[in-house]
Tab-separated table of C-alpha atoms and ligand atoms in Angstrom:
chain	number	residue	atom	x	y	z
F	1237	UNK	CA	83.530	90.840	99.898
F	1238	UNK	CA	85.656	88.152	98.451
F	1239	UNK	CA	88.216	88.742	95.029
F	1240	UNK	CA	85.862	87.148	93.015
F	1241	UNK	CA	83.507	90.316	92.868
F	1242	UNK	CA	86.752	91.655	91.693
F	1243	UNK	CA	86.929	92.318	87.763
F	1244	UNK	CA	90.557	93.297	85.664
F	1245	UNK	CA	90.488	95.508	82.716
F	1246	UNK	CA	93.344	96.502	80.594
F	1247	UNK	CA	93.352	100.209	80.259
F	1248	UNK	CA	95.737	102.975	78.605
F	1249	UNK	CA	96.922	106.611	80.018
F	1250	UNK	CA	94.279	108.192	78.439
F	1251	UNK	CA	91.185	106.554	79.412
F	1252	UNK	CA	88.523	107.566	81.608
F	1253	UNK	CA	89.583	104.931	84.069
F	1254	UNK	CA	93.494	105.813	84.470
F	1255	UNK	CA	92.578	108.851	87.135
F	1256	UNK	CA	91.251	106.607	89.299
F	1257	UNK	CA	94.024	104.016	88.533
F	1258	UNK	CA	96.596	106.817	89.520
F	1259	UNK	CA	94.736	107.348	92.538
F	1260	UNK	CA	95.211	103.825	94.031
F	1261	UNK	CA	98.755	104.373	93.825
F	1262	UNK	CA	98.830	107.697	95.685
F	1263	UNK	CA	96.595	106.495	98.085
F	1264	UNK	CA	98.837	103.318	98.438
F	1265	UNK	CA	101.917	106.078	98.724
F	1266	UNK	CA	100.065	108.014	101.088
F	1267	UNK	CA	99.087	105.089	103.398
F	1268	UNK	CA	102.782	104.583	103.607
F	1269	UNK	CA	104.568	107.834	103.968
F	1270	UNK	CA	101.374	110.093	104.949
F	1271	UNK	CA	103.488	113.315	105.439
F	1272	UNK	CA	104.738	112.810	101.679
F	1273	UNK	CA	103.117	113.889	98.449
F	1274	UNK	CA	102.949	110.762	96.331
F	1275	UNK	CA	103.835	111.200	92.872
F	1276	UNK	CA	101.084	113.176	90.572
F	1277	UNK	CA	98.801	111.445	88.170
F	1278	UNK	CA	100.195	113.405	85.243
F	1279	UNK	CA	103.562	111.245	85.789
F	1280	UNK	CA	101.757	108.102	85.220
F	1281	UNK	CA	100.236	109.569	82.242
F	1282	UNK	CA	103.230	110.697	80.527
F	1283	UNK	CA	104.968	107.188	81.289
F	1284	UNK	CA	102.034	105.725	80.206
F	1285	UNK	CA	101.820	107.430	77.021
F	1286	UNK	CA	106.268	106.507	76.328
F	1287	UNK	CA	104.679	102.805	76.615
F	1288	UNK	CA	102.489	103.058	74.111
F	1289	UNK	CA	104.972	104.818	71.830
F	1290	UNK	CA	106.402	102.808	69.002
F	1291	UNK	CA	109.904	102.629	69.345
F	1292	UNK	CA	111.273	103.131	72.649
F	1293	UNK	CA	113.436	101.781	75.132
F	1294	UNK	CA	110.590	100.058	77.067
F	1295	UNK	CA	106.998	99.110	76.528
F	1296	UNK	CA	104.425	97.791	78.607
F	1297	UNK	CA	100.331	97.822	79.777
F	1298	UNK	CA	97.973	98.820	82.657
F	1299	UNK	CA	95.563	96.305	83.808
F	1300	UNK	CA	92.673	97.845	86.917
F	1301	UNK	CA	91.127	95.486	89.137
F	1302	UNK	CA	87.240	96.951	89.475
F	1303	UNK	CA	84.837	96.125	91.669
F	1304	UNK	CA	81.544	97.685	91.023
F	1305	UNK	CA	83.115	99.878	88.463
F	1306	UNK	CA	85.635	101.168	91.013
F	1307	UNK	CA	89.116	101.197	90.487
F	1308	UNK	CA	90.613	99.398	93.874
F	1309	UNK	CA	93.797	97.569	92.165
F	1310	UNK	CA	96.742	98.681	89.781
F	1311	UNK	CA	98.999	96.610	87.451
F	1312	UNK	CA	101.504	97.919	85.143
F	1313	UNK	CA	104.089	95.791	83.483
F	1314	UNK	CA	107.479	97.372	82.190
F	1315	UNK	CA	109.318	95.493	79.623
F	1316	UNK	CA	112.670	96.698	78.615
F	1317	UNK	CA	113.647	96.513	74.922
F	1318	UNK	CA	116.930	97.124	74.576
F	1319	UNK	CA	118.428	94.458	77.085
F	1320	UNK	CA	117.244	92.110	79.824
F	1321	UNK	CA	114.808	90.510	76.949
F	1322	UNK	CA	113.567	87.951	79.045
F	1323	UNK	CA	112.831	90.824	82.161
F	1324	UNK	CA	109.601	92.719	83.153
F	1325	UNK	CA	109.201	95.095	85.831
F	1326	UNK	CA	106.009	94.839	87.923
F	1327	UNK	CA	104.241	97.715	89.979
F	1328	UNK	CA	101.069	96.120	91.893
F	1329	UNK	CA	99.521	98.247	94.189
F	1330	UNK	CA	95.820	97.698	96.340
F	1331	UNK	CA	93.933	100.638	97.487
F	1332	UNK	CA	93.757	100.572	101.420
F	1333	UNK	CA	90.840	100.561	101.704
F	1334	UNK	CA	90.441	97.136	99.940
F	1335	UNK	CA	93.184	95.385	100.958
F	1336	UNK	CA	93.277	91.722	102.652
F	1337	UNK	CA	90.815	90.826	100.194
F	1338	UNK	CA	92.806	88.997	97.353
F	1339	UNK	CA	92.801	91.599	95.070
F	1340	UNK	CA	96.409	91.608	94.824
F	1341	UNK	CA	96.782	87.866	94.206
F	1342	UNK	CA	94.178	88.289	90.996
F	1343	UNK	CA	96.714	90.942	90.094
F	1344	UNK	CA	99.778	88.885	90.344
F	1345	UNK	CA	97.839	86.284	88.993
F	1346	UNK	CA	97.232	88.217	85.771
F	1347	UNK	CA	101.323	89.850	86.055
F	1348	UNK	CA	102.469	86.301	85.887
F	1349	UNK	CA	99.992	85.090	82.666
F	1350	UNK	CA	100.647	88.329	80.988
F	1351	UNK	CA	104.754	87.958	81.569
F	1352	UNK	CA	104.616	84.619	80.602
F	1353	UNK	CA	102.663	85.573	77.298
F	1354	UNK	CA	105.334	87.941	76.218
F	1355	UNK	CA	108.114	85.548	77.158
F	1356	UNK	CA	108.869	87.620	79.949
F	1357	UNK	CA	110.101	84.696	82.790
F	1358	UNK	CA	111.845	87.152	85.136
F	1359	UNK	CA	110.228	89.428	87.524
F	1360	UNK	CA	111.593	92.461	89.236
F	1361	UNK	CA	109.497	94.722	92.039
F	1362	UNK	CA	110.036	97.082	94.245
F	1363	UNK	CA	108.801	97.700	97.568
F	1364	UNK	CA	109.056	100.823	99.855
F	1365	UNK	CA	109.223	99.686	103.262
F	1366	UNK	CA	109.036	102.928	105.234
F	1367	UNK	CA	109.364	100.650	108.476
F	1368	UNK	CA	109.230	97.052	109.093
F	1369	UNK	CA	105.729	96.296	109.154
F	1370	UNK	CA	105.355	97.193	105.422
F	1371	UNK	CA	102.778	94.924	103.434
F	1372	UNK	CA	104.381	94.475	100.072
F	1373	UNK	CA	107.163	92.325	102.202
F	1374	UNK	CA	104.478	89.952	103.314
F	1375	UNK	CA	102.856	89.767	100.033
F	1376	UNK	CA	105.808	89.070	98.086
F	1377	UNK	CA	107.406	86.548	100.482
F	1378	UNK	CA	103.817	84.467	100.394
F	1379	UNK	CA	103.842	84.817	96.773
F	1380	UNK	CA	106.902	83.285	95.967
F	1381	UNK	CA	109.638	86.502	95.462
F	1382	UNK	CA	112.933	86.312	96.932
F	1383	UNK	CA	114.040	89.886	98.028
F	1384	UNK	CA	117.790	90.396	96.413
F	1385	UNK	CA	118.470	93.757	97.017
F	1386	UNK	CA	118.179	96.171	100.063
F	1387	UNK	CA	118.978	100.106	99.762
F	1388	UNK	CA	118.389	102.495	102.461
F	1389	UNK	CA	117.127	105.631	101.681
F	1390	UNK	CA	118.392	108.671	102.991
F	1391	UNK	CA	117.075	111.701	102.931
F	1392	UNK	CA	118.663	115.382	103.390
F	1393	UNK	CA	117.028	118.272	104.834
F	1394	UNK	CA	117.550	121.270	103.465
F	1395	UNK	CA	118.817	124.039	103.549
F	1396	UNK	CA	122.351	122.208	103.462
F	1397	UNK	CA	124.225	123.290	106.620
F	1398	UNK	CA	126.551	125.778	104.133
F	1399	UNK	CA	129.883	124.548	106.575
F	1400	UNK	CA	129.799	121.301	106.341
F	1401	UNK	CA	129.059	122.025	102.269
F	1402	UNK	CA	131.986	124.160	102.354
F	1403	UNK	CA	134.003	121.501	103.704
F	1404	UNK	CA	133.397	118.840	101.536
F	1405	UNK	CA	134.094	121.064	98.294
F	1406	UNK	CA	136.925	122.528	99.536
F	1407	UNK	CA	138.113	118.608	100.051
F	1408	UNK	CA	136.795	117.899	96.813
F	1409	UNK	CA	138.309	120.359	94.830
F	1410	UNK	CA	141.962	119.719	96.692
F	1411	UNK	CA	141.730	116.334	95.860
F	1412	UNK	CA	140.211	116.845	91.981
F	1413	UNK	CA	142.663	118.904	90.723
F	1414	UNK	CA	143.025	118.225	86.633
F	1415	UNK	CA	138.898	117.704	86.632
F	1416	UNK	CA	136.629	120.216	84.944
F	1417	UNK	CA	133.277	120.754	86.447
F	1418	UNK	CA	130.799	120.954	83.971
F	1419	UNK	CA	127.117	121.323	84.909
F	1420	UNK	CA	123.877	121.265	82.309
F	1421	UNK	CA	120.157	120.781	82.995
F	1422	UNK	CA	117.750	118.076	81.126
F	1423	UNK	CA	120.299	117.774	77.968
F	1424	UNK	CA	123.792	116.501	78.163
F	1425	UNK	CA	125.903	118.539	76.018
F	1426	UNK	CA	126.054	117.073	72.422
F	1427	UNK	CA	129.898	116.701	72.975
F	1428	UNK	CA	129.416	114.084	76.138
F	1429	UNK	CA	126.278	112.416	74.446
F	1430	UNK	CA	128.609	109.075	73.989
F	1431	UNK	CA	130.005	109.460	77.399
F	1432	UNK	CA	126.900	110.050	79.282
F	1433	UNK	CA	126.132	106.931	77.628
F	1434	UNK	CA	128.416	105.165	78.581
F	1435	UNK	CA	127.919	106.237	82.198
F	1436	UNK	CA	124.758	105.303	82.149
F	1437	UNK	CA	125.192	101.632	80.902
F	1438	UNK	CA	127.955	100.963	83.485
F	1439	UNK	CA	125.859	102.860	85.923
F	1440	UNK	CA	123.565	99.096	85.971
F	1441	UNK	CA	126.300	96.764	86.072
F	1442	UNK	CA	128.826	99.204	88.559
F	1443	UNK	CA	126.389	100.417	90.823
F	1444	UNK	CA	125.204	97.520	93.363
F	1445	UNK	CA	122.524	94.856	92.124
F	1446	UNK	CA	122.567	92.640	95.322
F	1447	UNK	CA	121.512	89.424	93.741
F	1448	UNK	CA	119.065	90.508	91.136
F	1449	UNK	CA	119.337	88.568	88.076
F	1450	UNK	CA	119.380	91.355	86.059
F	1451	UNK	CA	122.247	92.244	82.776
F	1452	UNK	CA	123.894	95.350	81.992
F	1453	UNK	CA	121.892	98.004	80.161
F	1454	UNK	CA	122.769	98.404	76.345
F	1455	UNK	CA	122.964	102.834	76.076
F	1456	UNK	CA	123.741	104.915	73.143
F	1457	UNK	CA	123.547	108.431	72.886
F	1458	UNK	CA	119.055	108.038	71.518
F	1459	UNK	CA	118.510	106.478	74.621
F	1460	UNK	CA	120.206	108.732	76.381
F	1461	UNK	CA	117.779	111.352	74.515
F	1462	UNK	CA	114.835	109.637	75.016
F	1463	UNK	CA	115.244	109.470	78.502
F	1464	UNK	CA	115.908	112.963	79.127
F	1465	UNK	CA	112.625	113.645	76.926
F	1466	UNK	CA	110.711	111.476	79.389
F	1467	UNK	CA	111.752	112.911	82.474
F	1468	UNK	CA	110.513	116.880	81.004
F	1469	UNK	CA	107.501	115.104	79.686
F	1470	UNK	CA	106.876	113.553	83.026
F	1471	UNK	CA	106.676	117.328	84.999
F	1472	UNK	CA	110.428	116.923	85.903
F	1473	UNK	CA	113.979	119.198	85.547
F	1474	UNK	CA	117.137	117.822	86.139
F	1475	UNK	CA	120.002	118.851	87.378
F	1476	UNK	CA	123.097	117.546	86.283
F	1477	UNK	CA	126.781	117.833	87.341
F	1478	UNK	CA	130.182	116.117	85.423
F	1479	UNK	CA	133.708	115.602	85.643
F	1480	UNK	CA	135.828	116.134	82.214
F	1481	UNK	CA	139.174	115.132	81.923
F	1482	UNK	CA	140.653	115.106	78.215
F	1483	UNK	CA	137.493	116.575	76.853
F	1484	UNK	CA	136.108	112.897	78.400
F	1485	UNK	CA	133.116	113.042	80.953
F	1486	UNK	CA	134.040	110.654	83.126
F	1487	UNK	CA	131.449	110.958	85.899
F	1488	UNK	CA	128.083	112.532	86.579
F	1489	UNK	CA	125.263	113.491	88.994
F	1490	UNK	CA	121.621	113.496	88.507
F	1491	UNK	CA	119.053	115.422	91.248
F	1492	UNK	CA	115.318	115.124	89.797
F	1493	UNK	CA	112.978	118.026	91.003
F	1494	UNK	CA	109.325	117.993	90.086
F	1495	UNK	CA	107.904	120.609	88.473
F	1496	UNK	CA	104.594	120.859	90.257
F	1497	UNK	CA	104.660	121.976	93.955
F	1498	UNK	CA	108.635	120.513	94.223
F	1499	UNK	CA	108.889	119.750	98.009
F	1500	UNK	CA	111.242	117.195	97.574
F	1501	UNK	CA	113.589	116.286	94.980
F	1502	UNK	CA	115.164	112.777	93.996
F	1503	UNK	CA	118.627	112.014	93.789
F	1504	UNK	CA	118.924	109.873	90.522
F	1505	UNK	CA	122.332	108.241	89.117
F	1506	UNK	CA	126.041	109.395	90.571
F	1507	UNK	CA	128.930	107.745	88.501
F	1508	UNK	CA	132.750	107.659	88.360
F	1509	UNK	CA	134.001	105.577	86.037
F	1510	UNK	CA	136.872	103.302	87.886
F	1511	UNK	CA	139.408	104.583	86.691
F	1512	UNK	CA	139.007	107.977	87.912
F	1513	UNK	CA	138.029	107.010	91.301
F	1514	UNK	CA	139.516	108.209	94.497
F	1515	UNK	CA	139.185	111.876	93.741
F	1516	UNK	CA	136.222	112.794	95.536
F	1517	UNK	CA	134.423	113.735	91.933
F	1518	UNK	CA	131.421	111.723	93.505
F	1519	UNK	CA	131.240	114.295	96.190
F	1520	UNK	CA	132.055	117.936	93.930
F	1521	UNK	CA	129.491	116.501	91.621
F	1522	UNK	CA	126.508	116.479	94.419
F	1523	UNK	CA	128.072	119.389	96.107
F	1524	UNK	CA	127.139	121.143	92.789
F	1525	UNK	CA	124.137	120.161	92.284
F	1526	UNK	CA	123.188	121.057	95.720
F	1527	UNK	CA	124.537	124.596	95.211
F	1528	UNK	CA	122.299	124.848	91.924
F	1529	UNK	CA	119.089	123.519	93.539
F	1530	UNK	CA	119.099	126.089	96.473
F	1531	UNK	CA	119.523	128.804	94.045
F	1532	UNK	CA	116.989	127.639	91.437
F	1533	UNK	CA	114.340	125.684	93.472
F	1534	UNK	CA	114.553	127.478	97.256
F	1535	UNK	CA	111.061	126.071	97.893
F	1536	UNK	CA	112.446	122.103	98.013
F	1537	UNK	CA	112.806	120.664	101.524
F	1538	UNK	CA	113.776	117.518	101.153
F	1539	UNK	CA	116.776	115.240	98.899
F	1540	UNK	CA	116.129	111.418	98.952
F	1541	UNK	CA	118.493	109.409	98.248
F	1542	UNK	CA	118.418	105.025	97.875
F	1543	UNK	CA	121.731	103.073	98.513
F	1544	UNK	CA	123.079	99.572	99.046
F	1545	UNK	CA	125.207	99.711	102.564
F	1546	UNK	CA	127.957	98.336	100.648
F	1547	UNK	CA	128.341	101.030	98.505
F	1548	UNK	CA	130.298	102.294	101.227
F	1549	UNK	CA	131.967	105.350	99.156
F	1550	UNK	CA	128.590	107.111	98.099
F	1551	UNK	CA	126.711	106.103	102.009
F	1552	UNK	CA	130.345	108.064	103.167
F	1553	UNK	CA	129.245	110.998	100.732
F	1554	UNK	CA	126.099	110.962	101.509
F	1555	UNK	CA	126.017	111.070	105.273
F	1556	UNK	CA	129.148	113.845	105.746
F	1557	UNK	CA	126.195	116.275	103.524
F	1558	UNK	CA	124.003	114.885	106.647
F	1559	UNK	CA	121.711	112.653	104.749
F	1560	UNK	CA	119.610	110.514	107.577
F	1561	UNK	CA	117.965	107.043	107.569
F	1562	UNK	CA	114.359	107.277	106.101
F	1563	UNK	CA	113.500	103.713	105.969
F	1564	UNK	CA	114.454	100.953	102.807
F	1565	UNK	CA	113.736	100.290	99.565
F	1566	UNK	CA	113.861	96.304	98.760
F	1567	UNK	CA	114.430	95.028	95.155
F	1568	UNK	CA	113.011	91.125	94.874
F	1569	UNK	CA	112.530	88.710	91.881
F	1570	UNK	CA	110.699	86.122	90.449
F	1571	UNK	CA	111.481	83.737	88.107
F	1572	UNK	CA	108.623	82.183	86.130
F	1573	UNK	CA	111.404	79.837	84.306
K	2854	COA	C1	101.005	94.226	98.859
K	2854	COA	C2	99.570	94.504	98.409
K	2854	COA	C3	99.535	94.615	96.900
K	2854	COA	C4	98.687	93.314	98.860
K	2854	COA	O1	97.374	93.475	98.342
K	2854	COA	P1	96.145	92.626	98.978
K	2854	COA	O2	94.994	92.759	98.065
K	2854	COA	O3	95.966	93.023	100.378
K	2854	COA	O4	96.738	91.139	98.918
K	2854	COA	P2	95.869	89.791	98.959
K	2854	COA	O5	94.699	89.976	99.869
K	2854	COA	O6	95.569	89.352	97.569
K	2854	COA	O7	96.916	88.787	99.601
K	2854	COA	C5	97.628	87.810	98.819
K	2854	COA	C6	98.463	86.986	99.774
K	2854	COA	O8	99.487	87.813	100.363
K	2854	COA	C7	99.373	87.784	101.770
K	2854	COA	N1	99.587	89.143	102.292
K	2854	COA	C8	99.032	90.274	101.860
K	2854	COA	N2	99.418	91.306	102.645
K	2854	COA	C9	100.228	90.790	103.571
K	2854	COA	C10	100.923	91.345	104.671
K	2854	COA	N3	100.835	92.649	104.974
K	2854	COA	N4	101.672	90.525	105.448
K	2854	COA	C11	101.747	89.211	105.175
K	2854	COA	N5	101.090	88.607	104.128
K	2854	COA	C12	100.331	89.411	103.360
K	2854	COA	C13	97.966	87.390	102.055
K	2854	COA	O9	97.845	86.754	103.310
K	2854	COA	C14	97.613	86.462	100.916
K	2854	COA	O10	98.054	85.157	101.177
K	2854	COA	P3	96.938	83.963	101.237
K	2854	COA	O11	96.168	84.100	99.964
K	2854	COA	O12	97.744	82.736	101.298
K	2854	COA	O13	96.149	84.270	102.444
K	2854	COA	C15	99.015	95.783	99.076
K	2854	COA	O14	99.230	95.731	100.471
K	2854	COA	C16	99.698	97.036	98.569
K	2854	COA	O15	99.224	97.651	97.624
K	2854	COA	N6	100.838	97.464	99.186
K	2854	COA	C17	101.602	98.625	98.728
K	2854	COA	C18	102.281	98.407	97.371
K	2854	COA	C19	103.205	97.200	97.378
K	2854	COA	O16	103.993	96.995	98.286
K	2854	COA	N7	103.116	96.380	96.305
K	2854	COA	C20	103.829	95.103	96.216
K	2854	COA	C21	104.936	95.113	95.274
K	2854	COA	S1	105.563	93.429	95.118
């Protein structure tokens, strides 16, 4: 079988097709982490659904690749609206079972017409390489991407070893004095809705972008909204952690856990602004959310976690709660210009 039997079809969240479309990307998750769940169908769905909503902070589009009516190929595009105007994000996967074949070429073939169509001329992936053998690195060096951005991901077995928690609050909070803990789940408190914000924005320009081409994030408090709306409508809770100082929030945690069968939760965004760095907030903030997620989801096993290796600070944090080496996560670009 060659990729010219291979057919593309745009599709939406809630056609027939888009279970099988969610499938090749859990079978492409489960072909490279097969001990992990890969993320549920319903996720896609609801992210699918934001895209198509008028008035967001991103849009985008599906396209399958079919070959005798199967689904073997996915293709969504991601196109922020707020900022990066002339950015899309692309997720390509190839079922397993019919890769090698050149049905991810036809895929990036149609990514690239389709980016260029919306004036879209620079191209951002991701690829989880569990190990070093992983395919997406092959694929994206032959097709032109230059990786710009390598994160480790750690991941934290739990239950926390309650000492070495101990510890590193009882650091924290002799070191924090003048900081108010504040914790909330899924909605900021109305009074830190500009601050969160904030955060949030310098959260893509602070945190490390290797050599992506890519330009701070423009947040208000809507957006701030809206994305707390789409991680409950995706199947998700999160827990959140801040520092106040002067009625200011001035840093914050994020842990994601999902809702359905949560085995392992995610650890999103950790912020300090600079200016209140150097008093282990990073670390009360993820001690606390710890603390919260033992006590409200004792099921999960796992905390992942991505970072650059020159974020030294939050790699310190991260491995004195005994987070361990689970592989990378690479970042690469395109330009189309
Ligand atoms: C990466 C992936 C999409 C490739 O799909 P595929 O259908 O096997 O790719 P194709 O057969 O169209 O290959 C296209 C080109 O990439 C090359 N390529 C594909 N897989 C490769 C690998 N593992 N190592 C080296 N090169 C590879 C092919 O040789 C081909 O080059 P050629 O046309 O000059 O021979 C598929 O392995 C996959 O779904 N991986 C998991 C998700 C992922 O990493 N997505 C990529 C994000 S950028």
């Amino acid at each position: 079988m060659t990729s010219s039997t291979a057919t593309l079809a745009e599709l939406g969240p809630d056609d027939d097709l888009f279970p099988a479309w969610c499938e090749v990307l859990a079978a492409s998750a489960r072909a490279a982490r097969p001990d992990e769940a890969p993320r549920p169908a319903a996720e896609h769905v609801a992210l699918g659904r934001q895209l198509v909503h008028p008035g967001g902070f991103r849009d985008g589009t599906h396209r399958a690749a079919l070959v005798g009516g199967d689904v073997v190929g996915a293709l969504r595009l991601l196109f922020p609206l707020k900022d990066n105007p002339r950015m899309a994000v692309v997720d390509l996967a190839v079922h397993p079972a019919h890769r090698g074949l050149g049905i991810g070429r036809v895929l990036h073939d149609e990514a690239l017409r389709l980016c260029a169509a919306a004036g879209r001329t620079v191209l951002i992936s991701e690829v989880d390489e569990p190990a070093d053998d992983a395919p997406g690195r092959g694929f994206a060096e032959r097709l032109g991407w230059t990786c710009d951005l390598e994160e480790t991901r750690r991941d934290l077995v739990l239950p926390v070893d309650d000492h070495r928690l101990a510890a590193m609050e009882a650091d924290a909070r002799a070191r924090s004095g003048g900081y108010e803990l504040v914790t909330w789940r899924d909605r900021a408190p109305d009074e830190f809705l500009d601050d969160r914000a904030l955060l949030e924005q310098r959260m893509s320009s602070d945190a490390p972008q290797g050599d992506l081409p890519v330009e701070e994030e423009r947040w208000d408090g809507d957006r701030v909204r809206e994305y707390e709306a789409a991680h409950v409508a995706r199947g998700r809770t999160v827990l959140s952690a801040g520092a106040v100082a002067d009625g200011r929030l001035v840093a914050f945690t994020d842990l994601q856990v999902p809702l359905s069968g949560p085995v392992r939760a995610h650890q999103g965004g950790t912020l300090v602004l600079r200016e209140h760095r150097g008093h282990r907030l990073g670390a009360l903030l993820k001690a606390a959310v710890l603390r919260e997620l033992a006590v409200a989801f004792p099921e999960v096993r796992r905390v992942s976690t991505y970072n650059a290796e020159t974020n030294t600070p939050m790699v310190a944090v991260n491995e004195a709660l005994g987070f361990v080496s689970a592989g990378r996560l690479t970042s690469w670009s395109r330009n189309l210009g």
